Amino acid sequence: MDYLPLFYKVKNRQVLLVGGGKVALRKANFLLRAQAKIKLVAIEVCAELEELLADKKHEVSSRAFQNGDINEASLIVAATNNIELNKQIADAAAKLNIPVNVVDQPELCSFIFPSIVDRSPLIVAVSSSGKSPVLARLLRSRLETFIPSGYGTLSVFLGDFRNKVKSKINSLSARMRFWEKVINGPAAELLLAGKPEQAETIVESMLSDFDEKELSQGEVYLVGAGPGDPDLLTFRALRLMQQADVVLYDRLVSQEILYMTRQDADKIHVGKQREKHTMEQGEISSLLVKLAKSGKRVLRLKGGDPFIFGRGGEEIEQLAEANIPFQVVPGITAASGCSSYAGIPLTHRDYAQSVTFVTGHMKNNQCDLNWSHLVQEGQTVVIYMGLIGLPYICEQLIIHGRPGDTPIALIQKGTTPQQKIYIGTLDTLPEIIREKDVQAPTLIIVGEVVALHEKLSW
Ligand code: SAH
């Protein structure tokens, strides 16, 4: 991030605004919404500004800016069309470390104004870090349409209960769950429907019935994060990602996806890299049990689909034995993601009537697969974890009867911006990639359907 997003209190504090035209007027209006005390300095002040700042609380000086003007300011906005003057103001502000915004000169700004959705006290701010204010504004208008207008009132309502809830429910995570129940339940609906008394009665009774102990049992969400592109997450995955208190993730889960989990959740990397398991499988399962028993909502986030070469089954076995509630959320497995993004349909009426997923993981320099099955005609074979074993796999397929000119694709980091596709045949692919800097994870697709890539890649 190039900027730290924050909400700054200017209520009854002095904000210096330099400039007396239409732009300054717009900024003054914005600052007044946050109840700032404005000191305006400009040689010429337009009538609307004079009128807007007529209250004694503000100060309007019709004269040239002097460096001393900034001394009392908690924030400075330069809205003049004089480039030199703007620079002078920005320099003076920098000397005293006072945040400054110079309209339309991002290089002189130490802060920028976001586009906002105002449901005060609820405020959503959007910024493109100055790159494209239009994009931020468009996004803002979309947000505008799905944040109900009553959310301001809802925030005030919830705020009024805050201390009471805090004194009744001790643990932070229990309090969070209480609030989620209120917000997702009938109390919030009634409030939005304009029935505050009924909403209040419901919250009061929820609070008196609330049993903190009931929540001492946590739960586990075993969630598939898909092959890499965050757009391929499911709605449910996203919802649980936003809700979990702790996240256990593997190497295959990208940073981008990790950023979509709850910001204040504890994040634990449990590894899973060839030969470098950061945590043993048994340790992961025990940790899941321990965390859930301490009342946490635990997200076990795995690449692709948790039940396809993900050891998802093993991880939840212990949970089931310990009677810990859990749910499993499927994800898009690498075979689906990579084949779609590479334009290689896994089945096709003319070329492949079945598809088989296998692991090419090598043990003692070989991998034990049912080769006679894999060489059957009319079949696509997808090989996970097959990069190291690729020469061996191609050789075995040929030995067992698949023609050497069968097309084969190797897809590196499928669905991500680093996706790369290598195409060859069983005879040629090992040679083609030998000199290339191929990076894991990679997926291998064998079969006639690979030839369609040329026509269907997008
Ligand atoms: N549960 C995962 C698979 C885990 S095994 C799933 O359903 O996708 C790890 C293997 O998955 C890697 O060795 C690689 O073969 C494959 N894989 C996962 N993500 C991939 C990606 N983005 N591109 C290519 N292969 C990928």
Short mmCIF file of C-alpha atoms and ligand atoms in Angstrom, two decimals:
data_model
loop_
_atom_site.label_atom_id
_atom_site.label_comp_id
_atom_site.label_asym_id
_atom_site.label_seq_id
_atom_site.Cartn_x
_atom_site.Cartn_y
_atom_site.Cartn_z
CA MET A 1 0.00 0.00 0.00
CA ASP A 2 1.22 3.48 -0.79
CA TYR A 3 -1.17 5.13 1.66
CA LEU A 4 -2.42 4.23 5.11
CA PRO A 5 -6.20 4.40 5.15
CA LEU A 6 -7.52 6.04 8.33
CA PHE A 7 -10.31 8.27 9.60
CA TYR A 8 -9.08 11.55 11.02
CA LYS A 9 -10.97 13.60 13.58
CA VAL A 10 -11.21 17.28 12.62
CA LYS A 11 -14.35 18.09 14.57
CA ASN A 12 -13.83 21.56 16.14
CA ARG A 13 -10.17 21.52 15.13
CA GLN A 14 -8.69 24.05 12.78
CA VAL A 15 -8.28 23.12 9.13
CA LEU A 16 -6.49 25.62 6.94
CA LEU A 17 -8.00 26.03 3.49
CA VAL A 18 -6.12 28.19 1.01
CA GLY A 19 -8.04 29.36 -2.05
CA GLY A 20 -11.32 31.16 -2.57
CA GLY A 21 -12.88 29.69 -5.73
CA LYS A 22 -15.19 26.82 -6.69
CA VAL A 23 -12.68 24.08 -5.82
CA ALA A 24 -12.13 25.53 -2.37
CA LEU A 25 -15.90 25.74 -1.98
CA ARG A 26 -16.22 22.02 -2.68
CA LYS A 27 -13.51 21.18 -0.19
CA ALA A 28 -15.04 23.50 2.43
CA ASN A 29 -18.35 21.71 2.09
CA PHE A 30 -16.64 18.36 2.59
CA LEU A 31 -14.67 19.57 5.62
CA LEU A 32 -17.83 20.99 7.16
CA ARG A 33 -19.49 17.59 6.95
CA ALA A 34 -16.77 16.43 9.34
CA GLN A 35 -17.46 19.54 11.50
CA ALA A 36 -14.07 21.17 11.05
CA LYS A 37 -13.32 24.72 12.15
CA ILE A 38 -12.16 26.30 8.91
CA LYS A 39 -9.57 29.00 8.52
CA LEU A 40 -9.78 30.25 4.97
CA VAL A 41 -7.08 32.37 3.37
CA ALA A 42 -7.47 33.76 -0.17
CA ILE A 43 -6.99 37.10 -1.84
CA GLU A 44 -10.41 36.75 -3.42
CA VAL A 45 -13.16 34.82 -1.69
CA CYS A 46 -16.29 33.92 -3.66
CA ALA A 47 -19.66 34.90 -2.23
CA GLU A 48 -20.78 31.31 -1.62
CA LEU A 49 -17.71 30.63 0.50
CA GLU A 50 -18.28 33.84 2.49
CA GLU A 51 -21.80 32.71 3.18
CA LEU A 52 -20.86 29.12 3.99
CA LEU A 53 -18.24 30.21 6.52
CA ALA A 54 -20.26 33.06 8.05
CA ASP A 55 -20.39 31.28 11.42
CA LYS A 56 -18.04 32.86 14.01
CA LYS A 57 -16.44 29.48 14.56
CA HIS A 58 -14.67 29.89 11.20
CA GLU A 59 -12.19 32.52 10.12
CA VAL A 60 -12.02 34.09 6.66
CA SER A 61 -8.98 36.22 5.73
CA SER A 62 -9.06 38.02 2.37
CA ARG A 63 -5.34 38.36 1.84
CA ALA A 64 -2.30 36.52 0.54
CA PHE A 65 -1.16 33.33 2.27
CA GLN A 66 1.69 33.65 4.78
CA ASN A 67 3.71 30.73 6.12
CA GLY A 68 2.58 31.57 9.66
CA ASP A 69 -1.00 30.67 8.65
CA ILE A 70 -0.30 27.00 9.07
CA ASN A 71 0.85 27.09 12.67
CA GLU A 72 -2.43 26.12 14.33
CA ALA A 73 -3.68 23.82 11.58
CA SER A 74 -4.39 20.15 12.17
CA LEU A 75 -4.79 19.65 8.42
CA ILE A 76 -4.12 21.79 5.36
CA VAL A 77 -5.86 21.89 2.01
CA ALA A 78 -4.39 24.01 -0.79
CA ALA A 79 -6.99 24.72 -3.44
CA THR A 80 -5.40 27.51 -5.46
CA ASN A 81 -4.49 27.48 -9.14
CA ASN A 82 -1.08 29.00 -8.42
CA ILE A 83 1.48 26.19 -8.74
CA GLU A 84 4.22 28.10 -6.92
CA LEU A 85 1.96 29.03 -4.06
CA ASN A 86 0.78 25.42 -3.76
CA LYS A 87 4.41 24.31 -3.56
CA GLN A 88 5.15 26.92 -0.89
CA ILE A 89 2.22 25.67 1.19
CA ALA A 90 3.22 22.01 0.79
CA ASP A 91 6.83 22.81 1.80
CA ALA A 92 5.74 24.74 4.87
CA ALA A 93 3.41 21.89 5.87
CA ALA A 94 6.14 19.29 5.40
CA LYS A 95 8.45 21.24 7.74
CA LEU A 96 5.90 21.04 10.55
CA ASN A 97 4.69 17.54 9.61
CA ILE A 98 1.13 18.72 9.11
CA PRO A 99 -0.84 16.58 6.65
CA VAL A 100 -1.44 18.51 3.44
CA ASN A 101 -3.53 17.99 0.34
CA VAL A 102 -2.92 20.04 -2.78
CA VAL A 103 -5.84 19.73 -5.14
CA ASP A 104 -4.86 18.11 -8.45
CA GLN A 105 -1.14 17.97 -7.59
CA PRO A 106 -0.70 14.47 -6.14
CA GLU A 107 3.09 14.87 -5.97
CA LEU A 108 2.63 17.62 -3.35
CA CYS A 109 0.11 15.73 -1.21
CA SER A 110 0.92 13.91 2.00
CA PHE A 111 -2.69 12.71 2.15
CA ILE A 112 -5.44 12.25 -0.40
CA PHE A 113 -9.21 12.38 -0.11
CA PRO A 114 -11.04 9.14 -0.82
CA SER A 115 -14.42 8.79 -2.50
CA ILE A 116 -16.92 8.02 0.20
CA VAL A 117 -20.22 6.35 0.84
CA ASP A 118 -21.65 8.30 3.74
CA ARG A 119 -24.06 6.51 6.04
CA SER A 120 -22.76 8.39 9.05
CA PRO A 121 -21.59 7.22 11.44
CA LEU A 122 -20.88 4.39 9.01
CA ILE A 123 -18.48 5.54 6.32
CA VAL A 124 -16.97 3.55 3.47
CA ALA A 125 -13.97 5.16 1.81
CA VAL A 126 -12.52 4.14 -1.54
CA SER A 127 -9.25 5.25 -3.02
CA SER A 128 -7.15 4.29 -6.03
CA SER A 129 -4.10 5.90 -4.32
CA GLY A 130 -4.46 8.79 -6.75
CA LYS A 131 -4.11 6.57 -9.84
CA SER A 132 -7.66 6.77 -11.09
CA PRO A 133 -10.15 8.87 -9.15
CA VAL A 134 -12.76 7.96 -11.78
CA LEU A 135 -12.39 4.25 -11.06
CA ALA A 136 -12.71 4.93 -7.33
CA ARG A 137 -15.81 7.02 -7.97
CA LEU A 138 -17.41 4.30 -10.11
CA LEU A 139 -16.75 1.72 -7.44
CA ARG A 140 -18.14 4.08 -4.84
CA SER A 141 -21.38 4.43 -6.77
CA ARG A 142 -21.70 0.65 -6.97
CA LEU A 143 -21.20 0.38 -3.22
CA GLU A 144 -23.78 3.11 -2.79
CA THR A 145 -26.40 0.81 -4.32
CA PHE A 146 -25.90 -2.11 -2.00
CA ILE A 147 -25.36 -0.46 1.36
CA PRO A 148 -28.88 0.16 2.70
CA SER A 149 -29.57 3.76 3.62
CA GLY A 150 -30.61 2.62 7.10
CA TYR A 151 -27.12 1.42 7.97
CA GLY A 152 -26.31 4.78 9.56
CA THR A 153 -29.21 4.35 11.96
CA LEU A 154 -28.18 0.74 12.50
CA SER A 155 -24.65 1.82 13.46
CA VAL A 156 -26.02 4.29 16.01
CA PHE A 157 -28.36 1.63 17.40
CA LEU A 158 -25.54 -0.90 17.78
CA GLY A 159 -23.25 1.75 19.24
CA ASP A 160 -25.81 2.48 21.98
CA PHE A 161 -25.63 -1.14 23.11
CA ARG A 162 -21.89 -1.41 23.00
CA ASN A 163 -21.05 -0.78 26.66
CA LYS A 164 -23.89 -2.93 27.90
CA VAL A 165 -22.77 -5.87 25.73
CA LYS A 166 -19.16 -5.37 26.80
CA SER A 167 -20.03 -5.57 30.48
CA LYS A 168 -22.20 -8.67 30.01
CA ILE A 169 -20.00 -10.70 27.64
CA ASN A 170 -16.37 -10.93 28.61
CA SER A 171 -14.60 -12.67 25.80
CA LEU A 172 -13.89 -10.75 22.63
CA SER A 173 -14.72 -13.62 20.31
CA ALA A 174 -18.02 -14.32 22.09
CA ARG A 175 -18.89 -10.63 21.80
CA MET A 176 -18.14 -10.73 18.11
CA ARG A 177 -20.44 -13.66 17.63
CA PHE A 178 -23.16 -11.95 19.59
CA TRP A 179 -22.95 -8.91 17.30
CA GLU A 180 -22.97 -11.08 14.18
CA LYS A 181 -26.14 -12.73 15.44
CA VAL A 182 -27.76 -9.35 16.06
CA ILE A 183 -26.72 -7.94 12.68
CA ASN A 184 -27.76 -11.03 10.72
CA GLY A 185 -30.96 -11.51 12.67
CA PRO A 186 -34.44 -10.03 13.11
CA ALA A 187 -33.34 -7.12 15.34
CA ALA A 188 -31.44 -5.44 12.50
CA GLU A 189 -34.28 -6.16 10.06
CA LEU A 190 -36.82 -4.58 12.40
CA LEU A 191 -34.66 -1.53 12.85
CA LEU A 192 -34.25 -1.10 9.10
CA ALA A 193 -38.02 -1.46 8.82
CA GLY A 194 -38.41 1.52 11.16
CA LYS A 195 -39.32 -0.35 14.35
CA PRO A 196 -36.61 0.62 16.85
CA GLU A 197 -38.57 -0.33 20.00
CA GLN A 198 -39.16 -3.88 18.82
CA ALA A 199 -35.54 -4.17 17.71
CA GLU A 200 -34.42 -3.02 21.14
CA THR A 201 -36.60 -5.59 22.92
CA ILE A 202 -35.08 -8.36 20.83
CA VAL A 203 -31.50 -7.31 21.52
CA GLU A 204 -32.27 -7.01 25.25
CA SER A 205 -33.66 -10.54 25.35
CA MET A 206 -30.82 -11.94 23.23
CA LEU A 207 -28.42 -10.39 25.68
CA SER A 208 -30.10 -11.77 28.77
CA ASP A 209 -30.35 -15.25 27.20
CA PHE A 210 -26.80 -15.22 25.95
CA ASP A 211 -24.69 -18.03 27.34
CA GLU A 212 -21.00 -17.43 26.88
CA LYS A 213 -20.20 -21.05 27.67
CA GLU A 214 -22.25 -22.26 24.76
CA LEU A 215 -19.75 -20.56 22.54
CA SER A 216 -16.70 -22.06 24.18
CA GLN A 217 -16.83 -24.76 21.48
CA GLY A 218 -15.38 -23.49 18.24
CA GLU A 219 -15.67 -24.95 14.76
CA VAL A 220 -13.53 -25.64 11.73
CA TYR A 221 -14.10 -24.65 8.13
CA LEU A 222 -12.12 -26.70 5.66
CA VAL A 223 -12.18 -24.44 2.64
CA GLY A 224 -10.90 -24.81 -0.90
CA ALA A 225 -9.29 -21.59 -2.10
CA GLY A 226 -9.16 -22.60 -5.77
CA PRO A 227 -6.09 -22.66 -7.99
CA GLY A 228 -4.95 -19.05 -7.56
CA ASP A 229 -7.20 -16.46 -9.18
CA PRO A 230 -9.17 -14.92 -6.27
CA ASP A 231 -12.19 -14.50 -8.56
CA LEU A 232 -12.56 -18.28 -8.47
CA LEU A 233 -13.41 -18.39 -4.76
CA THR A 234 -16.95 -19.43 -3.90
CA PHE A 235 -19.32 -17.10 -2.04
CA ARG A 236 -19.32 -19.42 0.93
CA ALA A 237 -15.53 -19.57 1.03
CA LEU A 238 -15.41 -15.80 1.12
CA ARG A 239 -18.04 -15.54 3.84
CA LEU A 240 -16.23 -18.01 6.11
CA MET A 241 -12.88 -16.38 5.33
CA GLN A 242 -14.29 -13.09 6.65
CA GLN A 243 -15.61 -14.72 9.78
CA ALA A 244 -12.82 -17.02 11.05
CA ASP A 245 -10.69 -16.05 14.06
CA VAL A 246 -7.66 -18.11 13.00
CA VAL A 247 -6.43 -19.11 9.55
CA LEU A 248 -4.19 -22.10 8.83
CA TYR A 249 -3.02 -21.92 5.23
CA ASP A 250 -0.62 -23.73 2.89
CA ARG A 251 1.93 -22.47 0.47
CA LEU A 252 -0.45 -22.87 -2.48
CA VAL A 253 -2.76 -20.15 -1.13
CA SER A 254 -1.77 -16.84 -2.69
CA GLN A 255 -1.17 -13.59 -0.78
CA GLU A 256 -4.04 -12.01 -2.66
CA ILE A 257 -6.43 -14.61 -1.32
CA LEU A 258 -4.97 -14.41 2.15
CA TYR A 259 -5.64 -10.65 2.16
CA MET A 260 -9.33 -11.49 1.79
CA THR A 261 -9.46 -13.21 5.19
CA ARG A 262 -10.46 -11.23 8.27
CA GLN A 263 -7.83 -8.58 8.87
CA ASP A 264 -7.38 -9.23 12.57
CA ALA A 265 -7.42 -13.04 12.31
CA ASP A 266 -4.27 -14.92 13.38
CA LYS A 267 -2.63 -16.38 10.31
CA ILE A 268 -0.53 -19.52 10.60
CA HIS A 269 1.49 -20.88 7.68
CA VAL A 270 1.47 -24.64 7.90
CA GLY A 271 3.58 -25.15 4.82
CA LYS A 272 3.30 -28.11 2.48
CA GLN A 273 6.13 -27.75 0.07
CA ARG A 274 7.82 -30.73 -1.53
CA GLU A 275 10.10 -32.32 1.06
CA LYS A 276 9.68 -29.26 3.29
CA HIS A 277 6.52 -29.80 5.30
CA THR A 278 6.51 -26.87 7.70
CA MET A 279 4.16 -28.81 9.97
CA GLU A 280 3.49 -32.53 9.95
CA GLN A 281 0.01 -33.67 9.00
CA GLY A 282 -0.64 -34.97 12.51
CA GLU A 283 0.45 -31.66 14.03
CA ILE A 284 -1.95 -29.76 11.76
CA SER A 285 -4.87 -31.96 12.77
CA SER A 286 -4.01 -31.62 16.45
CA LEU A 287 -3.74 -27.87 16.13
CA LEU A 288 -7.17 -27.71 14.47
CA VAL A 289 -8.65 -29.65 17.37
CA LYS A 290 -6.87 -27.55 19.99
CA LEU A 291 -7.92 -24.22 18.47
CA ALA A 292 -11.53 -25.29 17.99
CA LYS A 293 -11.70 -26.58 21.56
CA SER A 294 -10.57 -23.17 22.80
CA GLY A 295 -13.64 -21.66 21.14
CA LYS A 296 -12.07 -20.35 17.93
CA ARG A 297 -13.60 -20.44 14.51
CA VAL A 298 -10.79 -21.92 12.53
CA LEU A 299 -10.35 -21.63 8.79
CA ARG A 300 -8.26 -24.37 7.21
CA LEU A 301 -7.58 -22.83 3.83
CA LYS A 302 -6.20 -25.11 1.14
CA GLY A 303 -5.30 -24.67 -2.50
CA GLY A 304 -7.78 -26.00 -5.06
CA ASP A 305 -10.33 -28.41 -3.63
CA PRO A 306 -9.65 -29.82 -0.14
CA PHE A 307 -10.82 -33.29 -1.12
CA ILE A 308 -8.64 -33.62 -4.22
CA PHE A 309 -5.06 -34.50 -3.36
CA GLY A 310 -5.43 -32.16 -0.41
CA ARG A 311 -5.48 -34.57 2.51
CA GLY A 312 -8.68 -32.82 3.52
CA GLY A 313 -10.18 -36.10 4.63
CA GLU A 314 -7.28 -36.87 6.94
CA GLU A 315 -7.40 -33.44 8.51
CA ILE A 316 -11.03 -33.66 9.51
CA GLU A 317 -10.88 -37.25 10.74
CA GLN A 318 -9.56 -36.12 14.12
CA LEU A 319 -12.18 -33.38 14.27
CA ALA A 320 -14.94 -35.89 13.71
CA GLU A 321 -13.48 -38.13 16.43
CA ALA A 322 -13.34 -35.20 18.84
CA ASN A 323 -16.95 -34.20 17.99
CA ILE A 324 -15.94 -30.79 16.78
CA PRO A 325 -18.36 -29.22 14.33
CA PHE A 326 -16.86 -28.67 10.91
CA GLN A 327 -17.90 -27.93 7.36
CA VAL A 328 -16.16 -28.50 4.06
CA VAL A 329 -16.33 -25.99 1.23
CA PRO A 330 -15.34 -27.27 -2.18
CA GLY A 331 -12.98 -25.23 -4.30
CA ILE A 332 -12.13 -25.23 -7.96
CA THR A 333 -9.51 -27.90 -8.33
CA ALA A 334 -6.34 -27.24 -10.35
CA ALA A 335 -7.54 -29.56 -13.12
CA SER A 336 -10.67 -27.46 -13.71
CA GLY A 337 -8.99 -24.10 -13.26
CA CYS A 338 -5.93 -24.83 -15.39
CA SER A 339 -7.81 -26.60 -18.17
CA SER A 340 -10.35 -23.77 -18.49
CA TYR A 341 -7.72 -21.03 -18.43
CA ALA A 342 -5.58 -22.95 -20.95
CA GLY A 343 -8.50 -23.61 -23.32
CA ILE A 344 -8.23 -27.40 -22.97
CA PRO A 345 -11.60 -29.06 -22.34
CA LEU A 346 -11.03 -32.15 -20.20
CA THR A 347 -13.72 -34.13 -21.99
CA HIS A 348 -14.95 -33.79 -25.56
CA ARG A 349 -17.49 -35.88 -27.47
CA ASP A 350 -14.96 -36.62 -30.21
CA TYR A 351 -11.74 -37.09 -28.23
CA ALA A 352 -12.27 -37.98 -24.59
CA GLN A 353 -15.22 -39.60 -22.91
CA SER A 354 -13.57 -39.86 -19.51
CA VAL A 355 -11.00 -38.06 -17.42
CA THR A 356 -8.75 -39.42 -14.71
CA PHE A 357 -6.94 -37.41 -12.04
CA VAL A 358 -3.74 -38.96 -10.69
CA THR A 359 -0.82 -37.87 -8.56
CA GLY A 360 2.61 -38.06 -10.11
CA HIS A 361 4.40 -37.75 -6.80
CA MET A 362 7.65 -39.75 -7.00
CA LYS A 363 8.76 -42.12 -4.27
CA ASN A 364 12.12 -43.90 -4.62
CA ASN A 365 12.43 -42.57 -8.18
CA GLN A 366 9.17 -44.00 -9.42
CA CYS A 367 5.47 -43.52 -9.11
CA ASP A 368 3.17 -46.38 -8.72
CA LEU A 369 0.25 -45.82 -11.07
CA ASN A 370 -2.14 -48.10 -12.88
CA TRP A 371 -0.42 -47.56 -16.24
CA SER A 372 -2.52 -50.02 -18.22
CA HIS A 373 -5.62 -48.04 -17.20
CA LEU A 374 -4.02 -44.67 -18.03
CA VAL A 375 -3.18 -45.65 -21.60
CA GLN A 376 -6.77 -46.54 -22.54
CA GLU A 377 -8.05 -44.61 -25.54
CA GLY A 378 -10.64 -41.83 -25.39
CA GLN A 379 -9.36 -40.67 -22.04
CA THR A 380 -7.74 -37.51 -20.65
CA VAL A 381 -5.25 -37.98 -17.84
CA VAL A 382 -4.55 -35.08 -15.48
CA ILE A 383 -1.44 -35.40 -13.38
CA TYR A 384 -1.02 -33.40 -10.19
CA MET A 385 2.45 -33.03 -8.61
CA GLY A 386 4.06 -34.40 -11.76
CA LEU A 387 6.84 -31.94 -12.63
CA ILE A 388 9.76 -33.88 -11.17
CA GLY A 389 8.46 -37.19 -12.51
CA LEU A 390 7.55 -35.90 -15.98
CA PRO A 391 10.25 -37.83 -17.97
CA TYR A 392 9.44 -41.03 -16.07
CA ILE A 393 5.68 -40.58 -16.54
CA CYS A 394 5.98 -39.94 -20.30
CA GLU A 395 8.24 -42.96 -20.64
CA GLN A 396 5.86 -45.27 -18.76
CA LEU A 397 2.84 -44.12 -20.76
CA ILE A 398 4.69 -44.92 -23.99
CA ILE A 399 5.98 -48.27 -22.72
CA HIS A 400 2.43 -49.24 -21.77
CA GLY A 401 1.06 -48.37 -25.18
CA ARG A 402 0.08 -44.72 -25.47
CA PRO A 403 1.48 -43.39 -28.78
CA GLY A 404 4.56 -41.17 -28.48
CA ASP A 405 2.82 -38.40 -30.45
CA THR A 406 -0.02 -38.07 -27.90
CA PRO A 407 -0.33 -34.35 -27.11
CA ILE A 408 0.54 -33.25 -23.59
CA ALA A 409 0.46 -29.87 -21.84
CA LEU A 410 2.24 -28.60 -18.78
CA ILE A 411 0.57 -25.62 -17.15
CA GLN A 412 2.59 -23.55 -14.74
CA LYS A 413 0.81 -21.47 -12.05
CA GLY A 414 -2.52 -21.86 -13.82
CA THR A 415 -5.15 -19.08 -13.48
CA THR A 416 -2.58 -16.62 -12.08
CA PRO A 417 -0.84 -13.78 -13.95
CA GLN A 418 2.24 -16.04 -14.11
CA GLN A 419 0.39 -18.78 -16.00
CA LYS A 420 2.53 -20.37 -18.71
CA ILE A 421 1.65 -23.27 -20.96
CA TYR A 422 4.15 -25.69 -22.52
CA ILE A 423 2.77 -27.96 -25.22
CA GLY A 424 4.45 -31.01 -26.71
CA THR A 425 4.01 -34.76 -27.08
CA LEU A 426 4.91 -37.65 -24.82
CA ASP A 427 8.10 -37.92 -26.88
CA THR A 428 9.06 -34.23 -26.85
CA LEU A 429 7.76 -32.44 -23.74
CA PRO A 430 10.46 -33.57 -21.26
CA GLU A 431 13.08 -32.22 -23.69
CA ILE A 432 11.12 -28.98 -24.35
CA ILE A 433 11.04 -28.02 -20.67
CA ARG A 434 14.49 -29.29 -19.73
CA GLU A 435 16.17 -25.93 -20.30
CA LYS A 436 13.21 -23.83 -19.18
CA ASP A 437 12.86 -22.26 -15.77
CA VAL A 438 9.56 -23.97 -14.95
CA GLN A 439 8.08 -22.94 -11.61
CA ALA A 440 5.77 -24.95 -9.35
CA PRO A 441 2.91 -25.55 -9.08
CA THR A 442 2.40 -27.22 -12.42
CA LEU A 443 -0.29 -29.47 -13.79
CA ILE A 444 0.03 -31.96 -16.63
CA ILE A 445 -2.75 -32.84 -19.06
CA VAL A 446 -2.32 -35.81 -21.39
CA GLY A 447 -4.67 -36.64 -24.26
CA GLU A 448 -6.04 -35.63 -27.65
CA VAL A 449 -8.00 -32.73 -26.08
CA VAL A 450 -4.68 -30.88 -25.62
CA ALA A 451 -4.62 -30.26 -29.37
CA LEU A 452 -7.71 -28.05 -28.95
CA HIS A 453 -5.62 -25.53 -27.03
CA GLU A 454 -4.48 -23.93 -30.25
CA LYS A 455 -8.06 -23.09 -31.20
CA LEU A 456 -9.61 -22.49 -27.80
CA SER A 457 -6.98 -20.61 -25.82
CA TRP A 458 -8.16 -17.20 -24.68
N1 SAH B 1 -6.10 -29.70 -3.62
C1 SAH B 1 -5.42 -29.16 -4.75
C2 SAH B 1 -4.25 -30.00 -5.16
C3 SAH B 1 -3.15 -30.07 -4.14
S1 SAH B 1 -1.80 -31.02 -4.68
C4 SAH B 1 -6.40 -28.98 -5.91
O1 SAH B 1 -7.54 -29.45 -5.83
O2 SAH B 1 -6.04 -28.34 -6.89
C5 SAH B 1 -0.74 -29.80 -5.33
C6 SAH B 1 -0.67 -29.89 -6.82
O3 SAH B 1 -1.81 -29.26 -7.41
C7 SAH B 1 0.50 -29.17 -7.43
O4 SAH B 1 1.66 -29.96 -7.38
C8 SAH B 1 0.02 -28.98 -8.86
O5 SAH B 1 0.14 -30.16 -9.59
C9 SAH B 1 -1.45 -28.74 -8.67
N2 SAH B 1 -1.77 -27.30 -8.67
C10 SAH B 1 -2.37 -26.60 -7.70
N3 SAH B 1 -2.56 -25.33 -8.07
C11 SAH B 1 -2.07 -25.22 -9.32
C12 SAH B 1 -1.96 -24.14 -10.24
N4 SAH B 1 -2.41 -22.92 -9.96
N5 SAH B 1 -1.38 -24.39 -11.46
C13 SAH B 1 -0.94 -25.62 -11.75
N6 SAH B 1 -1.01 -26.65 -10.91
C14 SAH B 1 -1.56 -26.47 -9.71
#
